[in-house]
Tab-separated table of C-alpha atoms and ligand atoms in Angstrom:
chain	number	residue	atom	x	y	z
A	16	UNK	CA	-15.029	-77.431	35.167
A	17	UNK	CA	-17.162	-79.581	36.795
A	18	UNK	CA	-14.490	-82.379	37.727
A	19	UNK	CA	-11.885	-79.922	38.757
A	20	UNK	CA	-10.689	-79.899	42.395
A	21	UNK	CA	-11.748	-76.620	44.025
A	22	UNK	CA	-8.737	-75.424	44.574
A	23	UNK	CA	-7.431	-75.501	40.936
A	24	UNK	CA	-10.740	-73.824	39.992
A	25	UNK	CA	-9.755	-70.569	41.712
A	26	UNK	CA	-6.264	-70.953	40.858
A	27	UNK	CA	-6.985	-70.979	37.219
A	28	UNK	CA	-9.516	-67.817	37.946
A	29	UNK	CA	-7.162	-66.115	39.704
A	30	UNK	CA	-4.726	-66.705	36.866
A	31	UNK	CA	-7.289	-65.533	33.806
A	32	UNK	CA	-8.066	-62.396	36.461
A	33	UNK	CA	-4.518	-61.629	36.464
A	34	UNK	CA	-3.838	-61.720	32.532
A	35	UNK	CA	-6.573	-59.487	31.901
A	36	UNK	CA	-5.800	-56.884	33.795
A	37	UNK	CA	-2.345	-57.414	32.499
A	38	UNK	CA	-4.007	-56.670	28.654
A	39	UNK	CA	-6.139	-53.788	30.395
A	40	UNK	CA	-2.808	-52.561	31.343
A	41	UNK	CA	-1.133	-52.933	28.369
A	42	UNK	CA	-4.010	-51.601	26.109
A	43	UNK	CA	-4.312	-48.445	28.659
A	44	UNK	CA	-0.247	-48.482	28.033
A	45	UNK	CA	-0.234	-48.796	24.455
A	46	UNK	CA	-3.460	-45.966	24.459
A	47	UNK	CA	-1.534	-43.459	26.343
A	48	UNK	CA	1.645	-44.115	24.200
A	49	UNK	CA	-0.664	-43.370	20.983
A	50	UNK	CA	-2.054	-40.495	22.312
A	51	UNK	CA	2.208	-39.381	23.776
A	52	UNK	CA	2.371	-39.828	19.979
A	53	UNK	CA	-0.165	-37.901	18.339
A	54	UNK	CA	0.709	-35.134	20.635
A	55	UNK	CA	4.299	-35.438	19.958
A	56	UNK	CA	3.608	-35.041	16.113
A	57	UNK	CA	1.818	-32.363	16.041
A	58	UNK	CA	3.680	-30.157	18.107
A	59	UNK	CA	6.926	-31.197	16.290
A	60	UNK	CA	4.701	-29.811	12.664
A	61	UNK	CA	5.577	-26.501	11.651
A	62	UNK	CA	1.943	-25.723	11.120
A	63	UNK	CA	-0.490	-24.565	13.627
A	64	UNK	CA	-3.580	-27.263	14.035
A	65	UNK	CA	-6.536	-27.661	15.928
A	66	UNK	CA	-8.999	-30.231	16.481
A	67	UNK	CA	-12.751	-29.073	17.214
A	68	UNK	CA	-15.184	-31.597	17.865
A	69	UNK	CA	-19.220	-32.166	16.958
A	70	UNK	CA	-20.096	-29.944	20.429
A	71	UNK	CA	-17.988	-27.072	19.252
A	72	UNK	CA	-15.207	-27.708	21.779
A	73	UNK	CA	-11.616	-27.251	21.035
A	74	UNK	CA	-10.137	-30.489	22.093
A	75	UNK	CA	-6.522	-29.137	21.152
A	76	UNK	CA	-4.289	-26.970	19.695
A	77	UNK	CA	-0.843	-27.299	18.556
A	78	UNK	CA	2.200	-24.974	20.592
A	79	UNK	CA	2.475	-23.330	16.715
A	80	UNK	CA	-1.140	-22.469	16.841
A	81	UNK	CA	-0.982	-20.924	20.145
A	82	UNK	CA	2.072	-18.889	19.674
A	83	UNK	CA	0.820	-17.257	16.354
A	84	UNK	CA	-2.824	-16.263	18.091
A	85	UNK	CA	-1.527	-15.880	21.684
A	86	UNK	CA	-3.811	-18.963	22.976
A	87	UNK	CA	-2.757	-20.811	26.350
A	88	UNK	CA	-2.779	-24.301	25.197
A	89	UNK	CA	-4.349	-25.403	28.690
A	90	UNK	CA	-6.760	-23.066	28.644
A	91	UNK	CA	-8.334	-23.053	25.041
A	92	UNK	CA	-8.818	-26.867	25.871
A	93	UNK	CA	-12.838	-27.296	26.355
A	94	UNK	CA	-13.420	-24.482	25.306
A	95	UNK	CA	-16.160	-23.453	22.468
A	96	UNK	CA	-13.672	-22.664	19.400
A	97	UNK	CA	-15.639	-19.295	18.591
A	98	UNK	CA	-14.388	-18.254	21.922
A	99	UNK	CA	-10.749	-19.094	21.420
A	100	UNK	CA	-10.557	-17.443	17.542
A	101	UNK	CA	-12.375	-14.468	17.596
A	102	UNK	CA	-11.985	-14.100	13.850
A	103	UNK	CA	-14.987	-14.338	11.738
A	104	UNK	CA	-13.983	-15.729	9.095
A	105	UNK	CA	-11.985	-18.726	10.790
A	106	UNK	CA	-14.914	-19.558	12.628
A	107	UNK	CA	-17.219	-19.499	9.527
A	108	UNK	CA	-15.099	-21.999	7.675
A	109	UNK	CA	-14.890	-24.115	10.821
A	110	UNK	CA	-19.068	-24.023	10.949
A	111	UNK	CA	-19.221	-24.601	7.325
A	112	UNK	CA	-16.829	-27.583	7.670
A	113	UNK	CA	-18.917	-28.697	10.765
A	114	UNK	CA	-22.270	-29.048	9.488
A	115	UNK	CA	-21.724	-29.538	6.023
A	116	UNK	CA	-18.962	-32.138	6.870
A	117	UNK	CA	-16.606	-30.823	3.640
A	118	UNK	CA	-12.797	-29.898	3.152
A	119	UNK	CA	-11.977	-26.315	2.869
A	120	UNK	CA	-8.985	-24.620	2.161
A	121	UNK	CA	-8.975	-20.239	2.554
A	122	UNK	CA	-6.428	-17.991	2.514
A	123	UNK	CA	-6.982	-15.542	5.400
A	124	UNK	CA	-4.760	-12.382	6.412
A	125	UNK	CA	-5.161	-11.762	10.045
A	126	UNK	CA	-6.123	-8.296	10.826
A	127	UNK	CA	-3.952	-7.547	13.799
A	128	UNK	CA	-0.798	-9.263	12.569
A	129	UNK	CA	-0.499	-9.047	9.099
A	130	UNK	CA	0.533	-12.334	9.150
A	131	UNK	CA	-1.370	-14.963	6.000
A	132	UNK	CA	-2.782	-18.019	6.937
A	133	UNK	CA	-3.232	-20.784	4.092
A	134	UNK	CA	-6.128	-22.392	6.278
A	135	UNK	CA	-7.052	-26.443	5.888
A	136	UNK	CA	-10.124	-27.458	8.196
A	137	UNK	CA	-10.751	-30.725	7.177
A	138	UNK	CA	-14.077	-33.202	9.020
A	139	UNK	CA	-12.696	-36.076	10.435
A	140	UNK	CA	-15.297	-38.914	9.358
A	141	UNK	CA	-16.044	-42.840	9.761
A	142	UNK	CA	-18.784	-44.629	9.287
A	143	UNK	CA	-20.637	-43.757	12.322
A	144	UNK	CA	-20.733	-39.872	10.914
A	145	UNK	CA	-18.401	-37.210	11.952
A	146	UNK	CA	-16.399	-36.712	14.896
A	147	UNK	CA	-14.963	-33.079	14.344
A	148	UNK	CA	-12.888	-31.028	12.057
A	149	UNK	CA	-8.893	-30.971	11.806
A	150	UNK	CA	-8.089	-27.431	11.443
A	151	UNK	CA	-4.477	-26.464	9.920
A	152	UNK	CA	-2.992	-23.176	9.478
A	153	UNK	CA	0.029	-22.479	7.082
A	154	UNK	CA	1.979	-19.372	7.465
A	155	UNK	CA	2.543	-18.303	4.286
A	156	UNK	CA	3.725	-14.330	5.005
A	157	UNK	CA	6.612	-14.474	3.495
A	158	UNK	CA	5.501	-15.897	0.521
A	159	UNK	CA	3.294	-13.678	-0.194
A	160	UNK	CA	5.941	-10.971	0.539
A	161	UNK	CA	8.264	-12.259	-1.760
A	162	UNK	CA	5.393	-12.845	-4.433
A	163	UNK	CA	4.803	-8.916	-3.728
A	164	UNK	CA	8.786	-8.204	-3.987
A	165	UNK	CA	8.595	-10.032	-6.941
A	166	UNK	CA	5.766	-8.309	-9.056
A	167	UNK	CA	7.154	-4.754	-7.827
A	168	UNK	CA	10.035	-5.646	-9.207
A	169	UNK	CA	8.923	-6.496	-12.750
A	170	UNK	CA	6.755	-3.483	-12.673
A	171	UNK	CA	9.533	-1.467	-11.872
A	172	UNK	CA	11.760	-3.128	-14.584
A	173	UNK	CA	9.129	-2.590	-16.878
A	174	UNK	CA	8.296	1.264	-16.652
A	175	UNK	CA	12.071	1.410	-16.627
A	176	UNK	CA	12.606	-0.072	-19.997
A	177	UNK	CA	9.071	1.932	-21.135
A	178	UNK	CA	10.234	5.533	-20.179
A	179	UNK	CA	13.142	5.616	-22.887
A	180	UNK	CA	11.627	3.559	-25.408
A	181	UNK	CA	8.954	5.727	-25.511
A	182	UNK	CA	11.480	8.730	-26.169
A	183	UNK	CA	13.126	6.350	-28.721
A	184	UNK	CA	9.801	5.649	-30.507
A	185	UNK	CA	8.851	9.635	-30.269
A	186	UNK	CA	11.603	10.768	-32.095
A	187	UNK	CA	11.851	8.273	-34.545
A	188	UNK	CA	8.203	8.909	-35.248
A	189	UNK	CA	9.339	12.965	-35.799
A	190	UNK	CA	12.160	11.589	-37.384
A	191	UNK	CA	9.812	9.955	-40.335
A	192	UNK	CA	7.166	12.725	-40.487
A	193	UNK	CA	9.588	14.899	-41.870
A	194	UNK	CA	11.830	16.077	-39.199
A	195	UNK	CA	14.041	14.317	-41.366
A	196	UNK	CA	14.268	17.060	-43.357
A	197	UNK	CA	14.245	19.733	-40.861
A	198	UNK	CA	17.982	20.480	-40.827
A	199	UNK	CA	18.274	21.898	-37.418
A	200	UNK	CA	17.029	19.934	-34.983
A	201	UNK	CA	17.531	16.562	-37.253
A	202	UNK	CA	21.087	16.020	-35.036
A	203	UNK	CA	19.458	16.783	-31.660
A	204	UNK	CA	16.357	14.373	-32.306
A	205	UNK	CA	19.928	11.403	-32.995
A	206	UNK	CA	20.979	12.707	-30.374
A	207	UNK	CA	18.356	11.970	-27.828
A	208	UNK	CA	17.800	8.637	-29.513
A	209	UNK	CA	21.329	8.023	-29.118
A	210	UNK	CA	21.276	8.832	-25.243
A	211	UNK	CA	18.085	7.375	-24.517
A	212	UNK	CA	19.459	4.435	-26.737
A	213	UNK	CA	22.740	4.007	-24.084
A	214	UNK	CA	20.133	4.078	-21.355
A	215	UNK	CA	18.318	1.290	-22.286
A	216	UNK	CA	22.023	-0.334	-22.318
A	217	UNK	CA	22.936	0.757	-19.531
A	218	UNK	CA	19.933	-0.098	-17.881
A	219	UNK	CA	19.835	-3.948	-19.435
A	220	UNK	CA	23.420	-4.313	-18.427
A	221	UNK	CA	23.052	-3.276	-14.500
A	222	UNK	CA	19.820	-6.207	-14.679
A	223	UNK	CA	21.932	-8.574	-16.054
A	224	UNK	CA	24.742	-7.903	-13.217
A	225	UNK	CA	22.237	-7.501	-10.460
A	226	UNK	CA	20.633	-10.873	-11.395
A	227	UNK	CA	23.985	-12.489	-11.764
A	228	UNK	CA	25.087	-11.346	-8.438
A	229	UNK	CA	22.035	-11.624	-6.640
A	230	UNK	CA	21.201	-15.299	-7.898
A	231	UNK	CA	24.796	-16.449	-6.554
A	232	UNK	CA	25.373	-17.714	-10.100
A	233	UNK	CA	28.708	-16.191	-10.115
A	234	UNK	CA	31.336	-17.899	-8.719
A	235	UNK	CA	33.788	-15.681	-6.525
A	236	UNK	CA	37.824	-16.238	-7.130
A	237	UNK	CA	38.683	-14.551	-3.860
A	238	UNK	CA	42.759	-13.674	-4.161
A	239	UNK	CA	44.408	-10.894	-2.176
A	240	UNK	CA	44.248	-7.699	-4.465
A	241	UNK	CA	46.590	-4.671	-3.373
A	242	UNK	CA	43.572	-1.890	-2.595
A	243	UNK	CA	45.838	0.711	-3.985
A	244	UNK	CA	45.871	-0.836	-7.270
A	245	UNK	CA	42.826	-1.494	-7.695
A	246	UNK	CA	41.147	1.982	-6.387
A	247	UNK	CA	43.591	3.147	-9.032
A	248	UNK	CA	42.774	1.241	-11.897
A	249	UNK	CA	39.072	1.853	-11.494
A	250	UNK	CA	39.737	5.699	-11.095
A	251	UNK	CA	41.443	5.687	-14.863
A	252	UNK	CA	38.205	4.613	-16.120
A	253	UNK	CA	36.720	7.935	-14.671
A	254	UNK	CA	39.708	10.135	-15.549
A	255	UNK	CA	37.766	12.204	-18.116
A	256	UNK	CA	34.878	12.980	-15.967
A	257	UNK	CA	36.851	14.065	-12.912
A	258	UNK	CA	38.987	16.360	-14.797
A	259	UNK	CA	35.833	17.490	-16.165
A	260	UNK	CA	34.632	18.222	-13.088
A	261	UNK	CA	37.637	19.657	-12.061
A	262	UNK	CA	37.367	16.809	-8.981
A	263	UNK	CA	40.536	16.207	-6.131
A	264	UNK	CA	41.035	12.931	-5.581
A	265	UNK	CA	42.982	11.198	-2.891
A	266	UNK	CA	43.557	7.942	-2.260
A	267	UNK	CA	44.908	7.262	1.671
A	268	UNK	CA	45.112	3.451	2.939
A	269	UNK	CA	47.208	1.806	5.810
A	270	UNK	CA	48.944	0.263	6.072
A	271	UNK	CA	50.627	-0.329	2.550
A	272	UNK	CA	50.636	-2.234	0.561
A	273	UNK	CA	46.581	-2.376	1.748
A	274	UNK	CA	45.704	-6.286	1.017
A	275	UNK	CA	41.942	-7.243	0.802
A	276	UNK	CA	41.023	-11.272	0.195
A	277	UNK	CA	38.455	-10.317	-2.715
A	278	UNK	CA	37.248	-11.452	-6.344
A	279	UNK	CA	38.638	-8.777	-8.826
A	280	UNK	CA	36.180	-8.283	-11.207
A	281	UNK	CA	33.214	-8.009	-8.856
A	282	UNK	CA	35.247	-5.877	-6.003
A	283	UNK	CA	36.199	-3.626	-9.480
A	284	UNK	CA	32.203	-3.371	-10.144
A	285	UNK	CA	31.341	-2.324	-6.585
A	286	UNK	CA	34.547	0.833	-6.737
A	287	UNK	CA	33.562	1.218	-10.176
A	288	UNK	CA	29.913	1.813	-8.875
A	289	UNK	CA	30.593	3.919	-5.981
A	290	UNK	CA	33.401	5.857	-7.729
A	291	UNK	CA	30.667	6.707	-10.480
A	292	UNK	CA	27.963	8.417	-7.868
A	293	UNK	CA	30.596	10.285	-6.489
A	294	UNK	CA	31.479	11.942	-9.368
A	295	UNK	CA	28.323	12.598	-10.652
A	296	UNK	CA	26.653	13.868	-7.310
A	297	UNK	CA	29.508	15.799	-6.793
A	298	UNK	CA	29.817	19.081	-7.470
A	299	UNK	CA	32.701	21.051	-9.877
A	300	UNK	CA	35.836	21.773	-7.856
A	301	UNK	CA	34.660	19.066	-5.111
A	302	UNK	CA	36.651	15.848	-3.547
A	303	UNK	CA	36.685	12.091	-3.465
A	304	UNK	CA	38.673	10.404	-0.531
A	305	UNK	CA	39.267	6.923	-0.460
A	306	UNK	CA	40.522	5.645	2.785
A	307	UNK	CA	41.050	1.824	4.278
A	308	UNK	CA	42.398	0.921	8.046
A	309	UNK	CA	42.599	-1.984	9.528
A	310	UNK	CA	40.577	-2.785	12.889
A	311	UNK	CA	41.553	-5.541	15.210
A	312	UNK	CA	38.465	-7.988	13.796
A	313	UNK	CA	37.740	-6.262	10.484
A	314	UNK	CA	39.366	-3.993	7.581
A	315	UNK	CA	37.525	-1.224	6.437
A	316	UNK	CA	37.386	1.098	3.357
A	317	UNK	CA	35.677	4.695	3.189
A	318	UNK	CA	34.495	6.194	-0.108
A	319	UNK	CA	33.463	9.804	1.217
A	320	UNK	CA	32.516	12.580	-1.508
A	321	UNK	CA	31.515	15.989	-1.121
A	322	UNK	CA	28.343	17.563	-2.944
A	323	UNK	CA	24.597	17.686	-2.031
A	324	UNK	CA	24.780	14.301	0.199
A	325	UNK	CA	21.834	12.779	0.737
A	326	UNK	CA	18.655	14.005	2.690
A	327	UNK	CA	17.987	11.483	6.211
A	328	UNK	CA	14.864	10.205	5.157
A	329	UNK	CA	16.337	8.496	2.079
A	330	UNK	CA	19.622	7.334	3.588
A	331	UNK	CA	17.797	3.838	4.833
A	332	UNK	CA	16.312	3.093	1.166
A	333	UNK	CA	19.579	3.850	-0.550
A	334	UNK	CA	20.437	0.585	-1.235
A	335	UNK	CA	16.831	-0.850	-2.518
A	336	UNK	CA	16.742	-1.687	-6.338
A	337	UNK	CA	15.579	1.533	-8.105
A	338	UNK	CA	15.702	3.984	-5.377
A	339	UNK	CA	16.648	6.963	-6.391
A	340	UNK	CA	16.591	10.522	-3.707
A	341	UNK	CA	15.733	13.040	-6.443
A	342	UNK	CA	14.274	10.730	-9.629
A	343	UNK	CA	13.990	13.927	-12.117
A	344	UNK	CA	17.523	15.143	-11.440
A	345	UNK	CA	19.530	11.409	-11.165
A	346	UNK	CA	17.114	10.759	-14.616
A	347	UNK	CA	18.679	13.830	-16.365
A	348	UNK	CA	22.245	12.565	-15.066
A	349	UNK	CA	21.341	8.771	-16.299
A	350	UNK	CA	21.662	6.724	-13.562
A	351	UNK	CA	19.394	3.173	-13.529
A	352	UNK	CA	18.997	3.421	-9.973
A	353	UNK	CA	20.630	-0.225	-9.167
A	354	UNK	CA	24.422	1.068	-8.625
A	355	UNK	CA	24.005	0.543	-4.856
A	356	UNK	CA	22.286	-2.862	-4.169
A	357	UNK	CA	24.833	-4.130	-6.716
A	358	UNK	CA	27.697	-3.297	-4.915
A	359	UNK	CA	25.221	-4.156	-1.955
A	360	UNK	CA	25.063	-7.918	-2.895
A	361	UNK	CA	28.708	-7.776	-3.723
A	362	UNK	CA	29.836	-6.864	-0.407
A	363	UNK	CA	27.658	-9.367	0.754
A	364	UNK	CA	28.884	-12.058	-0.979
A	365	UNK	CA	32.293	-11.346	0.308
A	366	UNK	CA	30.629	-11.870	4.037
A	367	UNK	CA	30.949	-8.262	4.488
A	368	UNK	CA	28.592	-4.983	4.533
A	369	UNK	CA	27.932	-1.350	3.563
A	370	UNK	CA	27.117	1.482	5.401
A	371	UNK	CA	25.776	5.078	4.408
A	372	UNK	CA	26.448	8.234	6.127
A	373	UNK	CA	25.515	12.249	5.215
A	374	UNK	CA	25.985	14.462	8.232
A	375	UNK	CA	24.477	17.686	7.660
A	376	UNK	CA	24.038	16.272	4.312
A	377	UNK	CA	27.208	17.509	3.614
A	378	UNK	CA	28.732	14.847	1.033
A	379	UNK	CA	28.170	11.479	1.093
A	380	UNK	CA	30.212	8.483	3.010
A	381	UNK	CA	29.985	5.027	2.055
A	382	UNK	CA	31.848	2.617	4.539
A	383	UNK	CA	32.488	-1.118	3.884
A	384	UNK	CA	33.327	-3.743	6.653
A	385	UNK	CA	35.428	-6.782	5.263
A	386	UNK	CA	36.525	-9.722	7.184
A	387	UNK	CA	40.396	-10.248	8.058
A	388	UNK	CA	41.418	-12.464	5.754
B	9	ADP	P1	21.905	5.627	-9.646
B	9	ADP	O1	22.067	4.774	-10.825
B	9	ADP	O2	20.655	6.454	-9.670
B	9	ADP	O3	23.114	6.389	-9.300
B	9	ADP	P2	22.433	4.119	-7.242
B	9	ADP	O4	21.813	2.854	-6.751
B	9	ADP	O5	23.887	4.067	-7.537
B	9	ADP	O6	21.596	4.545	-8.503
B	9	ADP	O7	22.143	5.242	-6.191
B	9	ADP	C1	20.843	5.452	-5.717
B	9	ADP	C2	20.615	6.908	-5.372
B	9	ADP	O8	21.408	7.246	-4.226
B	9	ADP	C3	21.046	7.862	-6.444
B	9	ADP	O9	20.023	8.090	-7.369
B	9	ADP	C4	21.386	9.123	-5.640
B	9	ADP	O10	20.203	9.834	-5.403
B	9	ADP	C5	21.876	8.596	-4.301
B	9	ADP	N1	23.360	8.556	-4.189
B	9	ADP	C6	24.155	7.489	-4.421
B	9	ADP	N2	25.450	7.779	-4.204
B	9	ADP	C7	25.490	9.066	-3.821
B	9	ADP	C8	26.563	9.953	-3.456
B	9	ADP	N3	27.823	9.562	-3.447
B	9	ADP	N4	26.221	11.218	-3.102
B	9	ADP	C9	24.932	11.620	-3.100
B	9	ADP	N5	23.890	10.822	-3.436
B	9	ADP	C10	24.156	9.567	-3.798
């Protein structure tokens, strides 16, 4: 600028002075919006992270992360990452990811918590080598409980279907070795086929219901069904074994007629259900009573029987698929042990619930809640 006045010459530095600290500005702007960014996505993730650099240092970790190992966010910051995990085999994979600059990918159950981590550390490279590891943690409890739920299940199911097949297979086997011939006990070895036989039926049947219930598959036409009626209609089913058992029953709602907003052939399983345990845990000359009231948010229905009841500890794991109190003696009397979470999910599904009582395990009282309708 040789030829320039003077005065334009500072004008025109003053000028270029000015527009670059306007770009430092906005650079330093756009840098701090970046980094508002980064920090906003990772504490909006549903995983826990943290990001460890080449000295060791946790630069940062993620609210998720410091909830689930009860780290202050502020404080962890700087610090050397084997001091803010305490769990050797977190900070092994985060060494092994360090120096040997690899991926790795562990599942880890914390001691203390019980809680299972699916655990990501990842190095964060560029050309100029590597600048730390990305470290994120994936709760994955409660699928791993349901994967647990899941296999107990089928190896319940299966030593279900294997304890009267087995029977089935035995007496066939005696059957063909020449009990055939033995005229005596040739109609008790049917016999036990036959029951053990109606088992296996029964059994396959409750599955089938359970899963059909449980799944949601079945759609619910809720219509208001008179109580009465149906308590009624279910008890003819049972007519032989109550007069058998030389049972009183009594049927007591209010008011009446007792309307409940309910799909009949599920609402008919779940009576049907509890109507069957209380006859056959009752005892001979005992009593079913079968009583509804209305509350001022709710209806309610009782099913109370007398008999043995059932013993405190078991009263919470009632409802559980296959829980039976006394397995020998409900075996003998053939239940399949899934009576009560079906009528469980029923209730359910009608947005209500089911609750057990046996004071002085005198009798047993089953109580549903229903919503007004
Ligand atoms: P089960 O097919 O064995 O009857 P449930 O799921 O219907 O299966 O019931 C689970 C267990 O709860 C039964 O095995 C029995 O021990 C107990 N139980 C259920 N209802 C009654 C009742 N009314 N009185 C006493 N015990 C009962």
């Amino acid at each position: 600028m040789p030829n320039m006045p003077a005065g334009s010459v500072w004008r025109e530095l003053g000028l270029n002075i000015e527009s670059a600290a306007r770009r430092l500005h906005a650079q330093a702007q756009t840098a701090q919006e970046e980094k508002d960014q980064v920090a906003a996505i990772l504490e909006s993730m549903a995983e826990g992270v943290a990001v460890i650099d080449t000295n060791q240092r946790v630069l940062l970790v993620n609210s998720v992360l410091g909830r689930a190992f009860g780290l202050d966010k502020d404080e962890t910051a700087g610090r050397y990452y084997w001091e803010v995990f305490r769990d050797l085999k977190i900070n092994e994979m985060i060494e092994k990811a360090l120096s040997g600059r690899i991926a790795l990918r562990k599942e880890h159950a914390m001691m203390l918590s019980g809680a299972v981590y699916q655990i990501q550390i990842s190095p964060v490279l560029s050309e100029g080598g590597i600048h730390g590891v990305v470290a994120v943690f994936y709760d994955v409890s409660k699928l791993k409980e349901l994967e647990r739920t899941r296999s107990e299940f089928i190896a319940n199911v299966s030593h279900e279907l294997k304890t009267p097949l087995t029977s089935i297979l035995g007496y066939v086997e005696t059957l063909k070795e020449g009990g055939i011939e033995d005229a005596r006990n040739r109609g008790r070895f049917l016999e036990i086929i036959e029951k053990q036989a109606a088992k296996l039926h029964e059994l396959i049947e409750d599955l089938m219901l359970l899963s059909k219930v449980e799944s949601g598959r079945q759609e619910l036409k809720k219509e208001a069904l008179d109580l009465e009626k149906l308590l009624n209609s279910v008890l003819s089913s049972f007519e032989r074994a109550i007069a058998a058992k030389k049972i009183r029953v009594q049927v007591d709602v209010h008011p009446r007629p007792f309307f409940i907003q309910a799909d009949l052939e599920t609402m008919d399983q779940a009576f049907s259900n509890l109507t069957d345990n209380a006859v056959k845990y009752n005892e001979p000359d005992g009593e079913i009573l079968f009583t509804a009231w209305q509350e001022p948010e709710c209806m309610k229905i009782r099913v109370r029987n007398s008999g043995r009841g059932i013993p405190p500890d078991d009263l919470p794991r009632i409802f559980e698929r296959f829980y039976r109190v006394d397995k020998s003696r409900s075996k003998e009397s053939g239940g399949s042990g899934l009576g009560l979470s079906i009528v469980k999910h029923i209730i359910e599904r009608h947005a209500g619930r089911i609750e057990v009582e046996s004071p002085g395990q005198r009798g047993a009282s089953f109580t549903i809640t229903l919503p007004k309708s």
